[in-house]
PDB file of C-alpha atoms in Angstrom:
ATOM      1  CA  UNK K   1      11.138 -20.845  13.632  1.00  0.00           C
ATOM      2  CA  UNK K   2      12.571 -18.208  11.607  1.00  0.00           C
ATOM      3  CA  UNK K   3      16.559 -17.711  11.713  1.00  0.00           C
ATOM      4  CA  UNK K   4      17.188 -14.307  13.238  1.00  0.00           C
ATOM      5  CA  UNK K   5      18.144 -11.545  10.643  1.00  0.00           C
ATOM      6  CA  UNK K   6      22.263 -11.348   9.387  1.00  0.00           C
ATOM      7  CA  UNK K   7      23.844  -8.373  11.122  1.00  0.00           C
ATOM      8  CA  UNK K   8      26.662  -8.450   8.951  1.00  0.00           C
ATOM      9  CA  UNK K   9      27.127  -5.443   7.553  1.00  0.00           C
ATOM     10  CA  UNK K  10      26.325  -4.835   3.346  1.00  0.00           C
ATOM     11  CA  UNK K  11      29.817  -3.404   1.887  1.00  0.00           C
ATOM     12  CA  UNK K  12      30.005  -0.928  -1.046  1.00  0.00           C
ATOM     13  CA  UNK K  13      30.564  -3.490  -3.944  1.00  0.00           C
ATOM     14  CA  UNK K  14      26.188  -4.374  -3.003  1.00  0.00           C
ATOM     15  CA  UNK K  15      25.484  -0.633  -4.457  1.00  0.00           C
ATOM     16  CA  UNK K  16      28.446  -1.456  -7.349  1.00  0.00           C
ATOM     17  CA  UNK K  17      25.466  -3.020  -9.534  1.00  0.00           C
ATOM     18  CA  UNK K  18      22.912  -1.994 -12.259  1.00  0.00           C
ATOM     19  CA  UNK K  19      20.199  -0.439 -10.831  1.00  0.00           C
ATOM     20  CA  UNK K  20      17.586  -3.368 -11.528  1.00  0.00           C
ATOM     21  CA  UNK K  21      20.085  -5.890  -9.827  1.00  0.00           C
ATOM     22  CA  UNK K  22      20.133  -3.728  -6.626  1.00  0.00           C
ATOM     23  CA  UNK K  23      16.229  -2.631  -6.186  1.00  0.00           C
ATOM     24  CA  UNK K  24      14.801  -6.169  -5.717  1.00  0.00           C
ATOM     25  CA  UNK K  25      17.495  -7.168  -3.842  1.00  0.00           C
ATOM     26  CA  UNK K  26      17.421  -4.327  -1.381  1.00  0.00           C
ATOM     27  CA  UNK K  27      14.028  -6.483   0.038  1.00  0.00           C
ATOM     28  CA  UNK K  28      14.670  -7.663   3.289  1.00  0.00           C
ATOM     29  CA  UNK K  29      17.421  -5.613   4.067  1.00  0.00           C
ATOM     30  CA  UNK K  30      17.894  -3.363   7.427  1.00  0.00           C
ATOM     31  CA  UNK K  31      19.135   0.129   6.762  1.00  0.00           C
ATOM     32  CA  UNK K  32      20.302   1.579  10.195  1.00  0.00           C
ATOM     33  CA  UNK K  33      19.984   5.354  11.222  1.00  0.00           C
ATOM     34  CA  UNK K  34      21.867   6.727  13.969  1.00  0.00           C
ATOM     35  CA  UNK K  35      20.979  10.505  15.512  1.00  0.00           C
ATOM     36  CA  UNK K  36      21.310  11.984  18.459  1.00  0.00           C
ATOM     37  CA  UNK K  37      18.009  10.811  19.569  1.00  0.00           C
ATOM     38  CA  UNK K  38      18.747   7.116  19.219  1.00  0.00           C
ATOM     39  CA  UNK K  39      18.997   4.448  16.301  1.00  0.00           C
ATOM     40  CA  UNK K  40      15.754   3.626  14.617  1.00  0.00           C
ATOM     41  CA  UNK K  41      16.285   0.371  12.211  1.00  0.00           C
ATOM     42  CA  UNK K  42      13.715  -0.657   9.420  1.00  0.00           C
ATOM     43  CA  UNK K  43      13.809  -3.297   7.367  1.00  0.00           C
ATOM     44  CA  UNK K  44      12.522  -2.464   3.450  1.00  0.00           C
ATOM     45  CA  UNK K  45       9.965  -3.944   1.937  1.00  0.00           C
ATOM     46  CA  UNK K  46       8.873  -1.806  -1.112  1.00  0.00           C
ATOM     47  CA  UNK K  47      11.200   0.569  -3.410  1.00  0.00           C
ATOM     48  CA  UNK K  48      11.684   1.737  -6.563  1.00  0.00           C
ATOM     49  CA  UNK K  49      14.466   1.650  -9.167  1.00  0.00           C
ATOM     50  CA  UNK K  50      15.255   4.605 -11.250  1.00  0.00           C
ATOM     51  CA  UNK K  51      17.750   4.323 -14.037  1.00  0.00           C
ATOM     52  CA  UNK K  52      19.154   7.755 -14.622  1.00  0.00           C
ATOM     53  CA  UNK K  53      19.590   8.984 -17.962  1.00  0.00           C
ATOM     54  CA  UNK K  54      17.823   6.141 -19.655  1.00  0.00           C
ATOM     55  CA  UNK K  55      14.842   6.630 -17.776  1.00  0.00           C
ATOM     56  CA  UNK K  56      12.119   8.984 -18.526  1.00  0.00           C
ATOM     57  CA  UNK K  57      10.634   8.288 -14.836  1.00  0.00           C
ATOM     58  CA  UNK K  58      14.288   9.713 -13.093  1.00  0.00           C
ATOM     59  CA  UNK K  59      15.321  12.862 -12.500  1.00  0.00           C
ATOM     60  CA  UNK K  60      18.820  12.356 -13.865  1.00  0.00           C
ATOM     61  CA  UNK K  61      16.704  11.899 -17.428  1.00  0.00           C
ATOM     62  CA  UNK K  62      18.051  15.593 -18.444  1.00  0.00           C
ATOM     63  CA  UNK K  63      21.668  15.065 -17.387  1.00  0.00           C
ATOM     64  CA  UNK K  64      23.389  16.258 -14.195  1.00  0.00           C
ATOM     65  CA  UNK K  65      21.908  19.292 -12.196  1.00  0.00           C
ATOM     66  CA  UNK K  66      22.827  20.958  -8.519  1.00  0.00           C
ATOM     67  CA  UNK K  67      20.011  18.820  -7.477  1.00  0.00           C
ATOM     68  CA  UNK K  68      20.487  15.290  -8.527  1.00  0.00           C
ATOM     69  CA  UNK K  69      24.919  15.557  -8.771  1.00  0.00           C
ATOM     70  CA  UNK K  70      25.006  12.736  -5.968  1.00  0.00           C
ATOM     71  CA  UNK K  71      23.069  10.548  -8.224  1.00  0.00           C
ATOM     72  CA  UNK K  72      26.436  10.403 -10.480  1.00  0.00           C
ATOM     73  CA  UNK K  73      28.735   9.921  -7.703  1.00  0.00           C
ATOM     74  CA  UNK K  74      30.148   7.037  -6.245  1.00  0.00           C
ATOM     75  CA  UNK K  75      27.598   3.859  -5.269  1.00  0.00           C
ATOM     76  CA  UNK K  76      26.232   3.548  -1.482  1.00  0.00           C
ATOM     77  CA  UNK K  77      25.805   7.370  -0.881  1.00  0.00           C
ATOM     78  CA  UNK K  78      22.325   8.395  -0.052  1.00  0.00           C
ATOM     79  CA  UNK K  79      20.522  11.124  -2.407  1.00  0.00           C
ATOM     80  CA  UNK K  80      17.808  13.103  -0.744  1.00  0.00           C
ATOM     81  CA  UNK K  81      15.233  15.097  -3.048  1.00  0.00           C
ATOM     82  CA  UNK K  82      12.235  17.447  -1.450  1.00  0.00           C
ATOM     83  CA  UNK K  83       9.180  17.200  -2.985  1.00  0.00           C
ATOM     84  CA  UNK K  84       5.503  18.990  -3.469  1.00  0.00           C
ATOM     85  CA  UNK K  85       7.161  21.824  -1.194  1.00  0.00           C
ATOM     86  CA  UNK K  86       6.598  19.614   2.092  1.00  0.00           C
ATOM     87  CA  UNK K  87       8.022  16.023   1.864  1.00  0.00           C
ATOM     88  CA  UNK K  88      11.311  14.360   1.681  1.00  0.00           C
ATOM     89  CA  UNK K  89      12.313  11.247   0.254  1.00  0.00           C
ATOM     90  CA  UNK K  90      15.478   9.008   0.528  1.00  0.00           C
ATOM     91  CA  UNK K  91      16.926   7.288  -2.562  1.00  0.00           C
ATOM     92  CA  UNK K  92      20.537   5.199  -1.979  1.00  0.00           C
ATOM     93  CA  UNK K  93      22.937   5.525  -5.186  1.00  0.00           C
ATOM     94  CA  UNK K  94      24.220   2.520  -7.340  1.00  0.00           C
ATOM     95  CA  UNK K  95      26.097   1.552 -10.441  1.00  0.00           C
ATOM     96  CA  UNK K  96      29.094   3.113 -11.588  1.00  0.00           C
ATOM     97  CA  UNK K  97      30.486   6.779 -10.877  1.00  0.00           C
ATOM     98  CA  UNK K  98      29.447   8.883 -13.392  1.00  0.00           C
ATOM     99  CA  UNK K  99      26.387   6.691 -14.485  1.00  0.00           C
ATOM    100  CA  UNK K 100      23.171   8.119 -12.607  1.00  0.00           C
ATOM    101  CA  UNK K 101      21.108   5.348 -11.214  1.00  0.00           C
ATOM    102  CA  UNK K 102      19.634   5.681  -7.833  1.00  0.00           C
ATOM    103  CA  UNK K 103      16.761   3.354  -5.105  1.00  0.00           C
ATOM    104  CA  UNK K 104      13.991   5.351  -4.096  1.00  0.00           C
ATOM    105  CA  UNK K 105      12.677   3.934  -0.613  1.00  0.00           C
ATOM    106  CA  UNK K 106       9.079   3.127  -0.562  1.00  0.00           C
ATOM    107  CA  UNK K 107       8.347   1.736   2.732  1.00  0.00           C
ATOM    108  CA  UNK K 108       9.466  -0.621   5.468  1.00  0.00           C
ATOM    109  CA  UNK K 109       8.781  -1.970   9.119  1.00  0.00           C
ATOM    110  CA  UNK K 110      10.532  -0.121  11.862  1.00  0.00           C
ATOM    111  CA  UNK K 111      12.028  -3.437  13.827  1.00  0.00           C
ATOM    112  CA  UNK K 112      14.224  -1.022  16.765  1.00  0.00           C
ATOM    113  CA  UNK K 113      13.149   2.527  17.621  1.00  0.00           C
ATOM    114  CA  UNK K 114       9.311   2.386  17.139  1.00  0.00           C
ATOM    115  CA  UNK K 115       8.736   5.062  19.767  1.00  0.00           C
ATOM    116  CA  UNK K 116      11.164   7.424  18.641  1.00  0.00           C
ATOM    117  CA  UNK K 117       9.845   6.671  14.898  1.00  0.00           C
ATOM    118  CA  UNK K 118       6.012   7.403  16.457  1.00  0.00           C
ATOM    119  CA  UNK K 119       7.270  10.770  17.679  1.00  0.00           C
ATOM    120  CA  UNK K 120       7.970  11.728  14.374  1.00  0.00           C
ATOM    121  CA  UNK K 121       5.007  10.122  12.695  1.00  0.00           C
ATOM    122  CA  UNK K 122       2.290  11.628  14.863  1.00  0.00           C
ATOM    123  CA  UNK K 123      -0.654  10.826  12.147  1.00  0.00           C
ATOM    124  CA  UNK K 124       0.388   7.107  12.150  1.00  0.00           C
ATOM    125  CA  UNK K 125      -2.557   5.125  13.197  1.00  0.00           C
ATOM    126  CA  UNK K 126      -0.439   2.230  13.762  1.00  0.00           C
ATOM    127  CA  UNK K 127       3.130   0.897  13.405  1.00  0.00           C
ATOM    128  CA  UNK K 128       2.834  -0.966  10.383  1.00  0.00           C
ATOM    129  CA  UNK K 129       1.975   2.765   9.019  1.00  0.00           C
ATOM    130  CA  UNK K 130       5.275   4.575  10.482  1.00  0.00           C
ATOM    131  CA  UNK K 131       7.093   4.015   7.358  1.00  0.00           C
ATOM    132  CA  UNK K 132       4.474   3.319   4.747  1.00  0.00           C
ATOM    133  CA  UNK K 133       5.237   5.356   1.776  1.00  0.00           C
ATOM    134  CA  UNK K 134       8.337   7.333   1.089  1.00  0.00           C
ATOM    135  CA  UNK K 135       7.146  10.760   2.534  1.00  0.00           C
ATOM    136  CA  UNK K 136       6.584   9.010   5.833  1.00  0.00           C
ATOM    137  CA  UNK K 137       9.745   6.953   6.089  1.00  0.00           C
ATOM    138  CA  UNK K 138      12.157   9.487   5.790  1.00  0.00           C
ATOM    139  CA  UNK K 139       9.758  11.165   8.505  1.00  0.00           C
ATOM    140  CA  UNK K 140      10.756   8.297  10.345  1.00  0.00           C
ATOM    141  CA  UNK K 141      13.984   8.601  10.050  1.00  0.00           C
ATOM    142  CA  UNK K 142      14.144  12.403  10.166  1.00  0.00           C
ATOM    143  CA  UNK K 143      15.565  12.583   6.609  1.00  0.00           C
ATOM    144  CA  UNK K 144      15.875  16.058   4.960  1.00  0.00           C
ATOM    145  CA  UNK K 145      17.999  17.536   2.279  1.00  0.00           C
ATOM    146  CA  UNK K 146      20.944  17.920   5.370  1.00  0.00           C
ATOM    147  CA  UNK K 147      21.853  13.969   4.740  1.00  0.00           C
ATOM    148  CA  UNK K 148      21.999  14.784   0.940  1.00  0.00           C
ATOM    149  CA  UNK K 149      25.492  12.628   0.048  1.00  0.00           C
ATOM    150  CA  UNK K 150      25.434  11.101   3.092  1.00  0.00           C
ATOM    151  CA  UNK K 151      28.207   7.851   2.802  1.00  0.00           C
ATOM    152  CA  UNK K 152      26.147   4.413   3.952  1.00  0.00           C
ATOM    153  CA  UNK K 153      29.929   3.313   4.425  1.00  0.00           C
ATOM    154  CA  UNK K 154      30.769   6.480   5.967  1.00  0.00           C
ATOM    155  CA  UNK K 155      33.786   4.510   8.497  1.00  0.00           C
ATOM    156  CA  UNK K 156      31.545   4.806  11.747  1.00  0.00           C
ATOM    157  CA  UNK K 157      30.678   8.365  11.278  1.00  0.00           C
ATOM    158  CA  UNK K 158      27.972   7.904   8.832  1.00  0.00           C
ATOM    159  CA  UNK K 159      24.022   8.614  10.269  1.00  0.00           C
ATOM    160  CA  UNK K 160      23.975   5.186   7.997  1.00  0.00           C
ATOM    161  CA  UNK K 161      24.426   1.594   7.722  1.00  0.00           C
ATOM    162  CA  UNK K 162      22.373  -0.953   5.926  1.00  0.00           C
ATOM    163  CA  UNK K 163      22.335  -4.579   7.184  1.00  0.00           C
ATOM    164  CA  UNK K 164      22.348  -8.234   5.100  1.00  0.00           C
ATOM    165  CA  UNK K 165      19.368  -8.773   7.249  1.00  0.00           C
ATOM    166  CA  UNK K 166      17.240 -11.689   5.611  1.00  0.00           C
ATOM    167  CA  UNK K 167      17.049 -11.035   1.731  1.00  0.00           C
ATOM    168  CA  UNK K 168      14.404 -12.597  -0.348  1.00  0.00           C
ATOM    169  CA  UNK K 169      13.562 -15.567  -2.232  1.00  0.00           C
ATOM    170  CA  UNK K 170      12.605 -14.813  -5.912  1.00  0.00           C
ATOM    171  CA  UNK K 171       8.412 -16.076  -5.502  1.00  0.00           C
ATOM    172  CA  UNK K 172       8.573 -13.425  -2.324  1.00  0.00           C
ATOM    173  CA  UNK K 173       9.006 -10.523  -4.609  1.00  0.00           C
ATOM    174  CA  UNK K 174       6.173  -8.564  -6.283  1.00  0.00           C
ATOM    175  CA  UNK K 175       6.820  -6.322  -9.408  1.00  0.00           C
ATOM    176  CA  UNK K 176       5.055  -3.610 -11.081  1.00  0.00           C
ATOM    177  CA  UNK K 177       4.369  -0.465 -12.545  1.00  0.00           C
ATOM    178  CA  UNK K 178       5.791   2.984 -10.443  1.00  0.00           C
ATOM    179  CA  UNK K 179       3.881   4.608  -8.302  1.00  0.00           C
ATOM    180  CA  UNK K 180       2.992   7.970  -9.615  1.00  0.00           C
ATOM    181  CA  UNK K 181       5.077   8.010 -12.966  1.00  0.00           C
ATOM    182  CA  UNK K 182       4.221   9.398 -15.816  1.00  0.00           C
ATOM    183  CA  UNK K 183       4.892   9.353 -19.617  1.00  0.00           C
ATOM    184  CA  UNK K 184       7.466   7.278 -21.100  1.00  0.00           C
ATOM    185  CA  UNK K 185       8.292   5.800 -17.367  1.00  0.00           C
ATOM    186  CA  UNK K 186       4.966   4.395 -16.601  1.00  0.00           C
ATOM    187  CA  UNK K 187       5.926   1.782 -18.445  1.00  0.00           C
ATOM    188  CA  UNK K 188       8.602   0.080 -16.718  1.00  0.00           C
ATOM    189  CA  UNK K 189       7.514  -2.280 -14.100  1.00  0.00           C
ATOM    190  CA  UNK K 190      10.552  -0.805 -11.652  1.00  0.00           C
ATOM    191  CA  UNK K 191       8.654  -1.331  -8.483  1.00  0.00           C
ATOM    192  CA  UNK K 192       9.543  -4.009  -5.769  1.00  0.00           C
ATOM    193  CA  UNK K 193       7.608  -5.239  -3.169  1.00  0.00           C
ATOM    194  CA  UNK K 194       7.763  -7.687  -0.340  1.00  0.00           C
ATOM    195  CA  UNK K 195       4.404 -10.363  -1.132  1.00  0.00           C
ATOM    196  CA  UNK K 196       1.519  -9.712   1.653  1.00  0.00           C
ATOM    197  CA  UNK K 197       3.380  -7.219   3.384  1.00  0.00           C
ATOM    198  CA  UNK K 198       0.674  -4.817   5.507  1.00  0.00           C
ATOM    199  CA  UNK K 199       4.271  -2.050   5.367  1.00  0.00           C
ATOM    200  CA  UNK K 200       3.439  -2.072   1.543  1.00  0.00           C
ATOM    201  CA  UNK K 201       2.459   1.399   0.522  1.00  0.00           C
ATOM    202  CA  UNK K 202      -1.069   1.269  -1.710  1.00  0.00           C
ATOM    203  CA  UNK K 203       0.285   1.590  -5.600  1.00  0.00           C
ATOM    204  CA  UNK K 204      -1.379   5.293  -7.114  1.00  0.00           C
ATOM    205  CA  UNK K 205      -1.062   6.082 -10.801  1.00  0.00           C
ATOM    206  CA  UNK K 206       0.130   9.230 -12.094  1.00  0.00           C
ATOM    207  CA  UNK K 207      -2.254  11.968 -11.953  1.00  0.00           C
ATOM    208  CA  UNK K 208      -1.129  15.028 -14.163  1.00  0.00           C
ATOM    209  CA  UNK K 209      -1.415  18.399 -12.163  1.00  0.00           C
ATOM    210  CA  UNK K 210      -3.031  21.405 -13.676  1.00  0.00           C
ATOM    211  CA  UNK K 211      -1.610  24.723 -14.519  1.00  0.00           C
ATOM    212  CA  UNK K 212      -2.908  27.182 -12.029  1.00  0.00           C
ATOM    213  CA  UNK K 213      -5.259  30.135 -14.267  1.00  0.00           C
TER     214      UNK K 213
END
């Protein structure tokens, strides 16, 4: 029978790592959010790392812009980023201050709040498809660019927590390529998954857009 999952809560020094240290080990984890509709908690089972300036694939690449300035802050703050001009996704900051590096949540179970999680995921043909893919998890967890900076250690009034939960051995963790990078990034195997997990989002390589005529 399997041991029940540690509540205890993750403290800032977790996020206080290089960015390839944290990713994997984010597996297994429960990150908490509280709203006014109720708590909804989801334990991760696929993300991404993306390490800042050093990495073609981030969006810190360029240096420090209005838009990514929470990647360079302090570790365990959440960075939110909208995308195609309809989706949001959720990315929780690590390493140094000053260093960019940042998690980009893939995809998770949602283990408390299913039904508030299914209000919000209307398309979801099942629950092992409420948080399947980054788009849809921060659907799930009604993330927009409002939570942008967000503290995870926030002293109770965060809309955050993240849980020890049950972390991973090292043959439970899958590895590859990024979904949907490009270019110099496609390269780096900075993906993380949780083996045989049906929460896994399918991996999709980059497809370049065209210029509009």
């Amino acid at each position: 029978m399997n041991a029940a999952p540690d509540r205890t809560p993750l403290t800032r020094d977790f996020f206080d790592r290089p960015v390839l240290e944290v990713a994997p080990d984010l597996l297994g984890r429960i990150l908490v959010r509280d709203s006014d509709d109720g708590p909804i908690e989801l334990r991760l089972t696929e993300v991404e790392a993306y390490a800042g300036e050093a990495d073609p694939g981030s969006h810190a690449f360029r240096g420090q812009t209005a838009r990514n300035a929470v990647m360079f802050g302090p570790p365990g703050h959440v960075y939110v980023y909208f995308t195609y001009g309809m989706w949001h996704c959720m990315n929780l900051v690590c390493g140094p201050e000053g260093k960019a590096g940042a998690v980009l949540l893939r995809a998770g179970e949602i283990t408390v709040g299913a039904e508030l999680a299914r209000k919000r995921r209307l398309s979801a043909r099942n629950d092992k498809e409420l948080a399947k893919g980054p788009a849809r998890l921060a659907t799930a967890l009604d993330v927009d660019r409002s939570l942008d900076g967000a503290d995870l250690f926030g002293d109770g009034d965060s809309p955050f927590s993240i849980l020890t939960g049950t972390p991973l051995d090292a043959d439970q963790v899958n590895e590859g390529p990024r979904t949907g990078v490009g270019g110099d990034g496609s390269v780096h195997p900075w993906r993380f998954w949780t083996a045989n997990d049906p929460t896994v989002s399918p991996y999709r390589a980059h497809v370049p857009r065209r210029r509009r005529t």
